[in-house]
Coordinates of C-alpha atoms in Angstrom, one line a residue:
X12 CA -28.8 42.9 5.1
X13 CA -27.6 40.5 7.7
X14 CA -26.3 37.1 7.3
X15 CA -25.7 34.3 10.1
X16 CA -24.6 30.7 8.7
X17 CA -26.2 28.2 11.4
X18 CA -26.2 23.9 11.6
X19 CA -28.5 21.7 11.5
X20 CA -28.7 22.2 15.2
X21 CA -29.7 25.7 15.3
X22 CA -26.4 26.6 16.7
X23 CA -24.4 29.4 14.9
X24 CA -21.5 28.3 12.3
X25 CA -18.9 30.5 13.9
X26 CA -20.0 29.4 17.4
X27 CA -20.2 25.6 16.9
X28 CA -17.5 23.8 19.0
X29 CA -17.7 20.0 19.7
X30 CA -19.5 19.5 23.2
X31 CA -18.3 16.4 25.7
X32 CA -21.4 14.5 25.2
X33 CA -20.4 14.0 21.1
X34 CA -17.4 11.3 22.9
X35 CA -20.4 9.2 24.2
X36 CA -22.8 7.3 22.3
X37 CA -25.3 4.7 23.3
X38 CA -24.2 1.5 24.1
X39 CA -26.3 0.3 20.6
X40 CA -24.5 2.3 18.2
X41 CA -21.4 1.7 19.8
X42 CA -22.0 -1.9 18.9
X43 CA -23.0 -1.1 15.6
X44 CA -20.2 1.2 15.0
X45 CA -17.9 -1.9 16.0
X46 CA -20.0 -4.1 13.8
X47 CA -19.2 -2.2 10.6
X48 CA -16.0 -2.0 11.1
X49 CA -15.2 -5.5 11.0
X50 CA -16.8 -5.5 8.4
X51 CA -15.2 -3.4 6.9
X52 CA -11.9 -5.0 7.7
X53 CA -13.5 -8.4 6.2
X54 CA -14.5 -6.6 3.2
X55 CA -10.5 -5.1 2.9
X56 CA -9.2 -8.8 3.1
X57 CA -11.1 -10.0 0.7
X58 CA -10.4 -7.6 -1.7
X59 CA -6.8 -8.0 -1.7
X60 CA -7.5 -11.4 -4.1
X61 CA -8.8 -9.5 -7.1
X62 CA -6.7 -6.5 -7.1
X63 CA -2.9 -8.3 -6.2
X64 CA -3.8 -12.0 -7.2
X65 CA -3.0 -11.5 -10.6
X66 CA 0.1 -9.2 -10.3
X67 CA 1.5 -11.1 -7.4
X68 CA 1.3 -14.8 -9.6
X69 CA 2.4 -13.3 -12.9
X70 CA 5.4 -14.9 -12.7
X71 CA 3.7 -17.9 -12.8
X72 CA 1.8 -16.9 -16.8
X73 CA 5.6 -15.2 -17.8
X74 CA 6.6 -18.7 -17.2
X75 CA 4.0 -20.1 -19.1
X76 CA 4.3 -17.5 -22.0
X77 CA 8.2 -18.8 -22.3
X78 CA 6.9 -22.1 -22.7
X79 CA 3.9 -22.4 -24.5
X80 CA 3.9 -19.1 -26.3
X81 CA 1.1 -19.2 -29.6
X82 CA 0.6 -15.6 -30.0
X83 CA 1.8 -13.1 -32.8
X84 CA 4.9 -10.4 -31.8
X85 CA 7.7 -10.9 -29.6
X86 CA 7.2 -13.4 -26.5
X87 CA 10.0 -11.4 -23.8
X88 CA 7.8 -8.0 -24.4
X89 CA 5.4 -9.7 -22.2
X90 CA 8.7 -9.3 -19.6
X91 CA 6.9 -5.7 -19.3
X92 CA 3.4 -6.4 -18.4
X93 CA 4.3 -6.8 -14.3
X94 CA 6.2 -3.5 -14.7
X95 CA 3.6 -1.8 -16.3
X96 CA 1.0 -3.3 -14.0
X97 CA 3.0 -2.0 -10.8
X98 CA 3.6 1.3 -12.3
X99 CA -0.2 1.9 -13.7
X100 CA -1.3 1.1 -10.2
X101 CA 0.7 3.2 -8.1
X102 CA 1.0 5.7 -9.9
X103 CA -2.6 6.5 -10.6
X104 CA -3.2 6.1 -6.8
X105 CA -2.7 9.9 -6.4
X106 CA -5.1 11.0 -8.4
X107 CA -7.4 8.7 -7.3
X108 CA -7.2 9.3 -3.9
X109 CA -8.0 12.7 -4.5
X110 CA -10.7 12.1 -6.2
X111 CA -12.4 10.1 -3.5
X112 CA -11.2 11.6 -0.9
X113 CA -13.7 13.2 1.9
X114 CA -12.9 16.5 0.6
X115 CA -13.3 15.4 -3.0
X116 CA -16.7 15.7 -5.0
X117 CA -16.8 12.2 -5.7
X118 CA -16.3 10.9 -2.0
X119 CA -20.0 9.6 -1.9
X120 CA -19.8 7.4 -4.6
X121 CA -17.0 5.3 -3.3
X122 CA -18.8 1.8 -3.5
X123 CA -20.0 2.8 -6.9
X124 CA -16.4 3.3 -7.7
X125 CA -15.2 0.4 -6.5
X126 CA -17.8 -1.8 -8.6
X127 CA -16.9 0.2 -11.8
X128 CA -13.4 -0.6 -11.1
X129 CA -14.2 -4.7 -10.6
X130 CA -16.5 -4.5 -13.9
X131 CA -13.2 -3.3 -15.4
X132 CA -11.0 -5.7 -13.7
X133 CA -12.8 -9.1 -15.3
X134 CA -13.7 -7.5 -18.9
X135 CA -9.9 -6.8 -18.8
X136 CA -9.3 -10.4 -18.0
X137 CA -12.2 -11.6 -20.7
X138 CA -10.2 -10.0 -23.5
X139 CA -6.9 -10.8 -22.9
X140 CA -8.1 -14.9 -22.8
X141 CA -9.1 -14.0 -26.3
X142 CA -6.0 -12.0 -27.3
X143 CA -4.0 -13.2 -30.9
X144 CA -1.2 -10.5 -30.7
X145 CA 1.2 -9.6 -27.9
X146 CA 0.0 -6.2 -27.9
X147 CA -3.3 -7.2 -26.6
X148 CA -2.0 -9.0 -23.9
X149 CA 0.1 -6.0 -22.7
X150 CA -3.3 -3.3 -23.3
X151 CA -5.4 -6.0 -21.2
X152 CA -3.4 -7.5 -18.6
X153 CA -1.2 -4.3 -18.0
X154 CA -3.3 -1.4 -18.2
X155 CA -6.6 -2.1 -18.5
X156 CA -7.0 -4.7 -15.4
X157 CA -4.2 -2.2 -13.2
X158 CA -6.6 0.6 -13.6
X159 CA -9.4 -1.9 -12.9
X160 CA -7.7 -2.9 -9.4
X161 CA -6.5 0.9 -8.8
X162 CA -10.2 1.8 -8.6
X163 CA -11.0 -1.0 -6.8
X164 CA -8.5 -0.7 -4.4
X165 CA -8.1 3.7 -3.9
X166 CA -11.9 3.8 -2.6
X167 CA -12.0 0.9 -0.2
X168 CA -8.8 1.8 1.0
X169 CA -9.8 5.5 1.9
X170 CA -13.3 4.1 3.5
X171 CA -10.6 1.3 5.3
X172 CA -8.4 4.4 7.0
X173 CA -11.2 6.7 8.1
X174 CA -13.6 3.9 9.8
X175 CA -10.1 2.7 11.7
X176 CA -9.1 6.7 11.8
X177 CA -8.0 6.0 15.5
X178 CA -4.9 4.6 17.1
X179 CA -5.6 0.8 15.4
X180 CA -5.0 2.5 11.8
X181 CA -2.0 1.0 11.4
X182 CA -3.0 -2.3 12.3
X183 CA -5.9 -2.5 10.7
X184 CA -3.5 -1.5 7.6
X185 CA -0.8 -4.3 8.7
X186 CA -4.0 -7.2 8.8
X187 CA -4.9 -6.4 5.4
X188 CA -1.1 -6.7 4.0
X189 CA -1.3 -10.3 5.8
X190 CA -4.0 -11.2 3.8
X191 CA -2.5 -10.0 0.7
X192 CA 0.7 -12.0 1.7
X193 CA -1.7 -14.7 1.9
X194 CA -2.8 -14.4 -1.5
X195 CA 0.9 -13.7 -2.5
X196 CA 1.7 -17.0 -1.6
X197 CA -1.3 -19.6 -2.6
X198 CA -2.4 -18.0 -6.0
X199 CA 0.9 -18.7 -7.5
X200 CA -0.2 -23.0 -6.6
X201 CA -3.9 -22.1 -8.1
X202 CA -2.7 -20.4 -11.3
X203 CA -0.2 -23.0 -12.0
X204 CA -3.2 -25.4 -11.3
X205 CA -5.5 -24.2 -14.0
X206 CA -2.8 -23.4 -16.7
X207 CA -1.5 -26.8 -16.4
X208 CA -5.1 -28.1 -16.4
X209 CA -7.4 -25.7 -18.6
X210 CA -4.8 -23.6 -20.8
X211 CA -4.5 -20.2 -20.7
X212 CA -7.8 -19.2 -22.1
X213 CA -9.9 -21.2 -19.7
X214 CA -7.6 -20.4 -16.8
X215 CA -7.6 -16.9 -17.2
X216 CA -11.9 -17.2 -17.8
X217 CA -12.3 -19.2 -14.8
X218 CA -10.1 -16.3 -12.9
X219 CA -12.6 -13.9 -14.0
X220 CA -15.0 -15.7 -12.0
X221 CA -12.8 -16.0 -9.0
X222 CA -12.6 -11.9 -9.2
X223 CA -16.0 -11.1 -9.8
X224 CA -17.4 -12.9 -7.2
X225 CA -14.6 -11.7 -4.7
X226 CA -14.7 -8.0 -5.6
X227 CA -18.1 -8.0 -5.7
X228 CA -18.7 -9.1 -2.0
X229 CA -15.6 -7.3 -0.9
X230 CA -17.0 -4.0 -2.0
X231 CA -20.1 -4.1 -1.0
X232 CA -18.8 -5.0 2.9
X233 CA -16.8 -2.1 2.6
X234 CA -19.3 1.2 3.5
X235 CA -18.4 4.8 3.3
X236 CA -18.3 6.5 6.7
X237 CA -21.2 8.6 7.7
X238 CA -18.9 11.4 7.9
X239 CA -18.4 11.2 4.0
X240 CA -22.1 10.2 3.1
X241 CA -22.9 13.6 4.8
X242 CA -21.6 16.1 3.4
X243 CA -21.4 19.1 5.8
X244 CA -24.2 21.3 5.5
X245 CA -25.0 24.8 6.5
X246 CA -28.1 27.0 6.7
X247 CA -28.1 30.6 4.8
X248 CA -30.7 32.6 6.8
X249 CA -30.8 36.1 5.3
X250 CA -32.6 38.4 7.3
X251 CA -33.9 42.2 6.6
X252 CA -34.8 45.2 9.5
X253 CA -35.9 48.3 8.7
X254 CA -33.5 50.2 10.7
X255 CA -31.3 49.7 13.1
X256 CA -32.9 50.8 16.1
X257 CA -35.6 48.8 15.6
X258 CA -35.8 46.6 18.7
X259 CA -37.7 44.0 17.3
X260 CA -36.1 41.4 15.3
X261 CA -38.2 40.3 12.2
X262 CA -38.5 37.2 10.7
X263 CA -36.5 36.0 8.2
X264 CA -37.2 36.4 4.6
X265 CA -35.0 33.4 3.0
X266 CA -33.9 30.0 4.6
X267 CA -31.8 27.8 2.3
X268 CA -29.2 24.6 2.8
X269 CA -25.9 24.6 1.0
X270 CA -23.4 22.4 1.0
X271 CA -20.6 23.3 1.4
X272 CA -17.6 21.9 -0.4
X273 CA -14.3 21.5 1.5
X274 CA -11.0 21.7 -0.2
X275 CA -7.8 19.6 0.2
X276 CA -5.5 21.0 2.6
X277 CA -1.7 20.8 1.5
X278 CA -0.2 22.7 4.1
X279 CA 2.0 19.4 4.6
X280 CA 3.7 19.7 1.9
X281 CA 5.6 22.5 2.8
X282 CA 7.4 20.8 5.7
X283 CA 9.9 18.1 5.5
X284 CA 8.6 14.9 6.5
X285 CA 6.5 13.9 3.8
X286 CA 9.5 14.3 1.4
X287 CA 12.1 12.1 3.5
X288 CA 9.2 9.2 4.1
X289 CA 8.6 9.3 0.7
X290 CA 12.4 9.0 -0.7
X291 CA 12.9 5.8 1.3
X292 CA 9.5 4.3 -0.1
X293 CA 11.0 5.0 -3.2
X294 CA 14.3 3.5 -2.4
X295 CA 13.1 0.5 -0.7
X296 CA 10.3 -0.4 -3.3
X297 CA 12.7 -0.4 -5.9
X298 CA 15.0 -2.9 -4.2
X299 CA 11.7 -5.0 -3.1
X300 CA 10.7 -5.9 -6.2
X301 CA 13.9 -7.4 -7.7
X302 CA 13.9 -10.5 -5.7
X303 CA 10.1 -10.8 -6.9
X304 CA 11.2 -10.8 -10.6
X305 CA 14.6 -12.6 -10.7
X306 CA 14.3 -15.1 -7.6
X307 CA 12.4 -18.4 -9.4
X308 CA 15.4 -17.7 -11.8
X309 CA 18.4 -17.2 -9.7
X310 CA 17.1 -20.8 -7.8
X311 CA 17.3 -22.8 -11.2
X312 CA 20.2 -21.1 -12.3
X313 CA 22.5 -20.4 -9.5
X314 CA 21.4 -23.1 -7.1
X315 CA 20.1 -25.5 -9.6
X316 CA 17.0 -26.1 -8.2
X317 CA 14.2 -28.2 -9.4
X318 CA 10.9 -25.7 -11.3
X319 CA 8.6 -27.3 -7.9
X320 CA 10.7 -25.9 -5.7
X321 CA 12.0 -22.5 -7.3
X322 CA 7.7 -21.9 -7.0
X323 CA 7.8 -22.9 -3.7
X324 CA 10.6 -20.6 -2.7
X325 CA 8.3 -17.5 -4.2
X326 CA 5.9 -19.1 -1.7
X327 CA 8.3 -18.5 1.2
X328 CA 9.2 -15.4 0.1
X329 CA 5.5 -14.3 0.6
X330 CA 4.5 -16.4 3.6
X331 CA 6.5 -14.5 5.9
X332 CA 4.8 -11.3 5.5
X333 CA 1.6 -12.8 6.8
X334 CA 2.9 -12.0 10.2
X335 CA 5.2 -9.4 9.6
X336 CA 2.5 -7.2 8.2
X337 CA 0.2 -7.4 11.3
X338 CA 3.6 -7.2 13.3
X339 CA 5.1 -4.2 12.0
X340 CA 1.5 -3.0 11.6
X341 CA 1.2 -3.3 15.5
X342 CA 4.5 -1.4 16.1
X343 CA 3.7 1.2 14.0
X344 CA 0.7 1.9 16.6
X345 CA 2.9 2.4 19.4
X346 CA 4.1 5.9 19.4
X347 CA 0.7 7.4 18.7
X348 CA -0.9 5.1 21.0
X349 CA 1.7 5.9 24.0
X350 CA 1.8 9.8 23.3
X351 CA -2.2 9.8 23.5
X352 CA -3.7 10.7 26.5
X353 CA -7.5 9.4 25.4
X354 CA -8.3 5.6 25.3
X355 CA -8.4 3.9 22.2
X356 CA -11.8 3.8 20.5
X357 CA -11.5 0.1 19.4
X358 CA -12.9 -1.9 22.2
X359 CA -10.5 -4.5 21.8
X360 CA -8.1 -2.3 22.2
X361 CA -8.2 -2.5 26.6
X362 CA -6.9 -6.0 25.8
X363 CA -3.8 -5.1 24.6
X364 CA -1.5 -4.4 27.6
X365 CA 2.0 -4.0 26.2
X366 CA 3.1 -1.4 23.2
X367 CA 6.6 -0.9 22.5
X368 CA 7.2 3.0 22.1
X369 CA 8.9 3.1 18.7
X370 CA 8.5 6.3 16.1
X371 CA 7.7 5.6 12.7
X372 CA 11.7 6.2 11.7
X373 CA 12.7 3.3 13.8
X374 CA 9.8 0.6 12.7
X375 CA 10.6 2.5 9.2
X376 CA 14.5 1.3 9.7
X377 CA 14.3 -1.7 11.4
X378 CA 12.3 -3.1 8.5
X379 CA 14.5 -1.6 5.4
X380 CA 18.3 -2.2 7.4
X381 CA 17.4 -5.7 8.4
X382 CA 16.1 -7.1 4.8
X383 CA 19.3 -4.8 2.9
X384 CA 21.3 -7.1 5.7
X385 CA 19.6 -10.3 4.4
X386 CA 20.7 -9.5 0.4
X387 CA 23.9 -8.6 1.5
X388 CA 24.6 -11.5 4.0
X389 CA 21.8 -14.3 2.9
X390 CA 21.5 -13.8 -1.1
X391 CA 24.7 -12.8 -1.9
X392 CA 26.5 -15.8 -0.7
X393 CA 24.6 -18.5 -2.2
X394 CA 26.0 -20.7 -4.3
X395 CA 25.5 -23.9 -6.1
X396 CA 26.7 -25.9 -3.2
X397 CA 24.2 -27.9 -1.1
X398 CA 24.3 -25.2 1.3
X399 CA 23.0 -22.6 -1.3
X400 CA 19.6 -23.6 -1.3
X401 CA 19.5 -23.7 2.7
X402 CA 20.9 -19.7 2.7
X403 CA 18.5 -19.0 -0.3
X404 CA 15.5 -20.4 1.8
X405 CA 17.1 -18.2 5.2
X406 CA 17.2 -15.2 2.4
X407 CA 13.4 -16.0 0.9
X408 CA 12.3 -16.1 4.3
X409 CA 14.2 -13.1 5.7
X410 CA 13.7 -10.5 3.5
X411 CA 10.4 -11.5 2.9
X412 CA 9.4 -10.9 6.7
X413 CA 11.0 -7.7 7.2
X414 CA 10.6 -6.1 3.5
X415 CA 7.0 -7.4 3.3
X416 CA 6.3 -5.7 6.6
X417 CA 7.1 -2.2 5.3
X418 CA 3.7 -1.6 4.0
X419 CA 2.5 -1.6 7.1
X420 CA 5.2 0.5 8.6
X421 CA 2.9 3.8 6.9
X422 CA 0.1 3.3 9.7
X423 CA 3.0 5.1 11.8
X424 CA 4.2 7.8 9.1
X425 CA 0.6 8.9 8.9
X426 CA 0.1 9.2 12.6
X427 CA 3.4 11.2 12.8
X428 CA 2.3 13.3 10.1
X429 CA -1.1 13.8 11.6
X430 CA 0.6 14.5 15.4
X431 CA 3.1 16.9 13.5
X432 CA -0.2 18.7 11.5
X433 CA -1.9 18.8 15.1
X434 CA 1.0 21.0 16.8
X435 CA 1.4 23.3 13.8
X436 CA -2.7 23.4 13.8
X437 CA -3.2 23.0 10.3
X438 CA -5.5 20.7 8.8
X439 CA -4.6 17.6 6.8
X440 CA -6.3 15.0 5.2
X441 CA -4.9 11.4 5.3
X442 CA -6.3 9.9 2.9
X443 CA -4.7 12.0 0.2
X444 CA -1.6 11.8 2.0
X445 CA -1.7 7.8 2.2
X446 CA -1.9 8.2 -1.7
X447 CA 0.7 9.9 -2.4
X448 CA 3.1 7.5 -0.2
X449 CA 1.9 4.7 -2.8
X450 CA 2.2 7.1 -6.0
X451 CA 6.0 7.3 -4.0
X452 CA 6.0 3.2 -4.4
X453 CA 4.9 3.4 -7.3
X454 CA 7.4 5.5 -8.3
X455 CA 9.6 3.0 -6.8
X456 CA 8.2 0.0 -8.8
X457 CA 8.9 1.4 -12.0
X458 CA 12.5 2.2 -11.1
X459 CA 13.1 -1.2 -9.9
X460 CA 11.8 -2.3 -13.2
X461 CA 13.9 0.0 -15.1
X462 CA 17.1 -0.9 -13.3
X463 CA 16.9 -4.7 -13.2
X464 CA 17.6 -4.9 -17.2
X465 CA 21.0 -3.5 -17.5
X466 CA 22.1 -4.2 -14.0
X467 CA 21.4 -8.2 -15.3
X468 CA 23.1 -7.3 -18.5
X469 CA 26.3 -5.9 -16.7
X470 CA 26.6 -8.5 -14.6
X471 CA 26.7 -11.0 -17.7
X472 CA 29.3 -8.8 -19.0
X473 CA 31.3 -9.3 -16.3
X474 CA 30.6 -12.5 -15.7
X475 CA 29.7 -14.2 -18.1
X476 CA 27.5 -17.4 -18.5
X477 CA 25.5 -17.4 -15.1
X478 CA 26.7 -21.1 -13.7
X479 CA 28.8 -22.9 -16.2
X480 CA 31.4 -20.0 -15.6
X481 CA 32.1 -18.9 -19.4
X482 CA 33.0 -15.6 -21.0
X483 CA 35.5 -13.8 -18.2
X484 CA 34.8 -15.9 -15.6
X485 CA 35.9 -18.9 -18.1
X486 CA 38.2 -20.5 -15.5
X487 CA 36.4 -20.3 -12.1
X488 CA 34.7 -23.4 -10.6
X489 CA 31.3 -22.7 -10.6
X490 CA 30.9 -24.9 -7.6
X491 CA 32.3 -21.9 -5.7
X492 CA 30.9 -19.0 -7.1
X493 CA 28.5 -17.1 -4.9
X494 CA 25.9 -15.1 -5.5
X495 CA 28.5 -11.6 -6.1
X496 CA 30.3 -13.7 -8.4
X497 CA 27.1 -14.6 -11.1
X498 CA 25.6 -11.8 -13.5
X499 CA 23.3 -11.4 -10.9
X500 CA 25.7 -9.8 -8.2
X501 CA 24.6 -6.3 -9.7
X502 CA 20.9 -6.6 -8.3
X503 CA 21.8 -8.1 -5.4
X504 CA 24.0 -5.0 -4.5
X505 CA 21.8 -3.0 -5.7
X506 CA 18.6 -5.1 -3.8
X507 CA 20.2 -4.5 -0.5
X508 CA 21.7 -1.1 -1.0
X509 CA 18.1 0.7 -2.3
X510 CA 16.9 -1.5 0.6
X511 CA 19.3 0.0 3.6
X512 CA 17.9 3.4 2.3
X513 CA 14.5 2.6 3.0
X514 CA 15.4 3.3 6.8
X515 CA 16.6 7.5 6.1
X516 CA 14.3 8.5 8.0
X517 CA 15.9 7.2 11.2
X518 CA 18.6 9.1 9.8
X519 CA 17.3 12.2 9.4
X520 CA 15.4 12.1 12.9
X521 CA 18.5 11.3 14.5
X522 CA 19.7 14.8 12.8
X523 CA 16.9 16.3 14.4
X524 CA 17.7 15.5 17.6
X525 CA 21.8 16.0 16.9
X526 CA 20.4 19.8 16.1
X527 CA 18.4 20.3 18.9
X528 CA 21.1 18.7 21.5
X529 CA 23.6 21.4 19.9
X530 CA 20.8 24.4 20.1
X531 CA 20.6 23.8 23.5
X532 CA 24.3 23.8 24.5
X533 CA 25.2 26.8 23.0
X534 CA 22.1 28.7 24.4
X535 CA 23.1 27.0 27.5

């Protein structure tokens, strides 16, 4: 018994190689091709409202719970749900992405996915408007609606990467962080709207709405690729002679289609870069969120701002990355654009004449070094003096430029990674890898959280009452006390400092090319 594995095109498994004319397509479905993905890239915008509206604005109901709190159980547990909500998301990113991944068995059903995930998302939301007990809100809001928006967001996301799978990946990664900076910034005005308005039942109902509606049309502008509705398919033809020397072929006796089912390659893993990318997302996602939690408190605390306009410097704090995302986004592009000797396949890519050539370190390091200088410099020397609220606004605006544009800063890790799999020829499947750099934040997140607690309680230690300058710092005037010199100097330090380390892997590259410089003399 014989048997030869063919294609769909009659050509031989073993044999098949990619011919020239596959690069070419008619002018039609090169149109079509280009529709989709902007639509695609619509369809990624929108969903960035229901799956980080909520978390990004839940400063705005902890604020409201403080005030207005009518449950049963302890109000300042519901200082947990954002933590949880972070964590929940990240973390289950990994597994997710594997799952849906276009080696994994569930790839096809992507959009399905994604629906499931928004049908979760708003019966989380219905339930916690009718919750009696804190508990309830912290099962709803914290779990239930983060694995809502994980499954929402894991499938899209993977679809988002492989239709822009060429040297625009980044970008098209960095224009969907704008839009969620966009969202970071107005739903924290439209929450605050309908609590003041409806109450929290009603507001939280009529949000429900808003994400229905969003996630609905967002995932269904957001198709799966062709190359994972197809799953690749082979041809089993079994044949039978009756002897060797038979000089006649005969005819085959079976003809079946399998599919055949590809598994995920993790031959990255066993090299370095993966690991050093990921232990500066850690380090700079735990440092990112700390101005996101204690900020609207610092500004009525420290520099005695009014409530309007400790919410409007979370606003500035978020508008920034609107630009930075796309910006960074369009850096990150740069190296694998410029090393690539084929022309982009975006066709508006010919209008773009000028790329820097930056690696993914250096975008990686100009984005974490710059906002650890900005909490060092910018936050840390605020005060209560009418010049505190203009270095608070330089910090808001700062640090939320060049730490909100480290999202997009990935497009580049995952071309380096992909360039690096390329030379080594090994396969490697981006998608799963783009997971794990968010499990990485997500990891991040949690720490953050973690930290922030007894970093605020040791700085009360040691300094006592935040402005009126009791406990140890009893006899300073707290007209002169900068940012160091309140309870919360400890997360400022540690904001910048987890920050700075966001940029090792400029470090580590530069080793790299210290060890190869020293290789070469020697031999030399």
């Amino acid at each position: 018994m014989a048997e030869t594995r063919i294609t769909d095109n009659n050509v031989p498994l073993e044999d098949w190689t990619p011919s020239s004319s596959d690069d070419h397509m008619p002018n039609s479905r090169l149109m079509d091709s280009t529709r989709k993905r902007a639509s695609v890239l619509l369809g990624s915008a929108i969903l960035q409202l229901p799956i980080w509206g909520f978390l990004m604005c839940y400063g705005v109901f902890q604020e409201y719970y403080t005030s207005n709190w009518s449950l049963a159980g302890d109000q300042e547990v519901t200082g947990v749900i954002g933590m949880i909500s972070n964590g929940v998301i990240y973390l289950s990113m990994p597994f997710l992405f594997a799952l849906f991944t276009g080696h994994g068995r569930w790839a096809q059903h992507r959009q399905a996915a994604a629906l499931l995930g928004a049908a979760i998302t708003c019966a989380s939301f219905v339930l916690s408007s009718f919750s009696t007990h804190v508990w309830q809100l912290v099962a709803t809001q914290g779990i239930l609606s983060a694995l809502g928006c994980a499954l929402l967001y894991s499938p899209t996301t993977l679809s988002l990467g492989e239709w822009f799978n060429s040297s625009n990946r980044a970008l098209a990664y960095g224009l969907t962080l704008s839009c969620k900076n966009i969202v970071g910034s107005a739903c924290p005005f439209l929450i605050r709207f309908l609590l003041d308005k409806y109450g929290l039942r009603t507001a939280l109902q009529i949000w429900t709405a808003i994400t229905a509606g969003t996630s609905i049309l967002g995932a269904m502008l957001v198709s799966t690729p062709p190359s994972v509705r197809e799953p690749e398919r082979a041809i089993t033809v079994t044949s039978s002679s009756s002897s060797p020397s038979d000089d006649v072929e005969s005819e085959p006796s079976n003809l079946t289609t399998t599919t055949r089912q590809r598994k995920i390659p993790w031959n990255f893993l066993r090299h370095p870069t993966i690991y050093i990318y990921s232990a500066s997302i850690i380090c700079q996602s735990a440092g990112y969120g700390i101005p996101q939690t204690y900020l609207n408190t610092y500004a009525s605390e420290v520099t005695l701002l009014s409530q309007a306009s400790a919410t409007l410097m979370l606003a500035l704090f978020n508008v920034p990355g609107i630009v930075s995302s796309s910006f960074f986004g369009y850096l990150s592009d740069a190296s694998s654009s410029s090393s690539s000797s084929s022309p982009p396949r975006q066709r508006w890519s010919r209008y773009i004449r000028w790329r820097p050539s930056l690696s993914a370190a250096s975008t990686t390091a100009i984005s974490a070094g710059s906002s650890g200088l900005a909490a060092f410099l910018f936050w840390g020397l605020t005060s209560s003096h009418q010049s505190g609220m203009a270095l608070l606004i330089l910090f808001s605006v700062t640090f939320g430029f060049f730490a909100g544009g480290y999202s997009a800063t990935w497009g580049g890790i995952l071309n380096e990674l992909e360039k690096e799999a390329a030379q080594r020829n090994e396969a490697i499947d981006m998608g799963m890898v783009y997971g794990l750099l968010n499990g990485a934040r997500g990891i991040g997140y949690v720490t953050g959280g973690l930290a922030g607690v007894p970093l605020l309680r040791a700085g009360m230690n040691a300094f006592g009452d935040v402005v009126h300058g009791a406990g140890s710092s009893a006899g300073w005037n707290s007209m002169t006390r900068v940012g160091y010199e309140t309870a919360y100097g400890p997360l400022i330090i540690f904001t910048g400092l987890s920050s700075l380390l966001g940029g090792l892997g400029i470090v580590w590259r530069w080793e790299k090319g210290l060890r190869r410089l020293t290789s070469g003399m020697f031999r030399d």
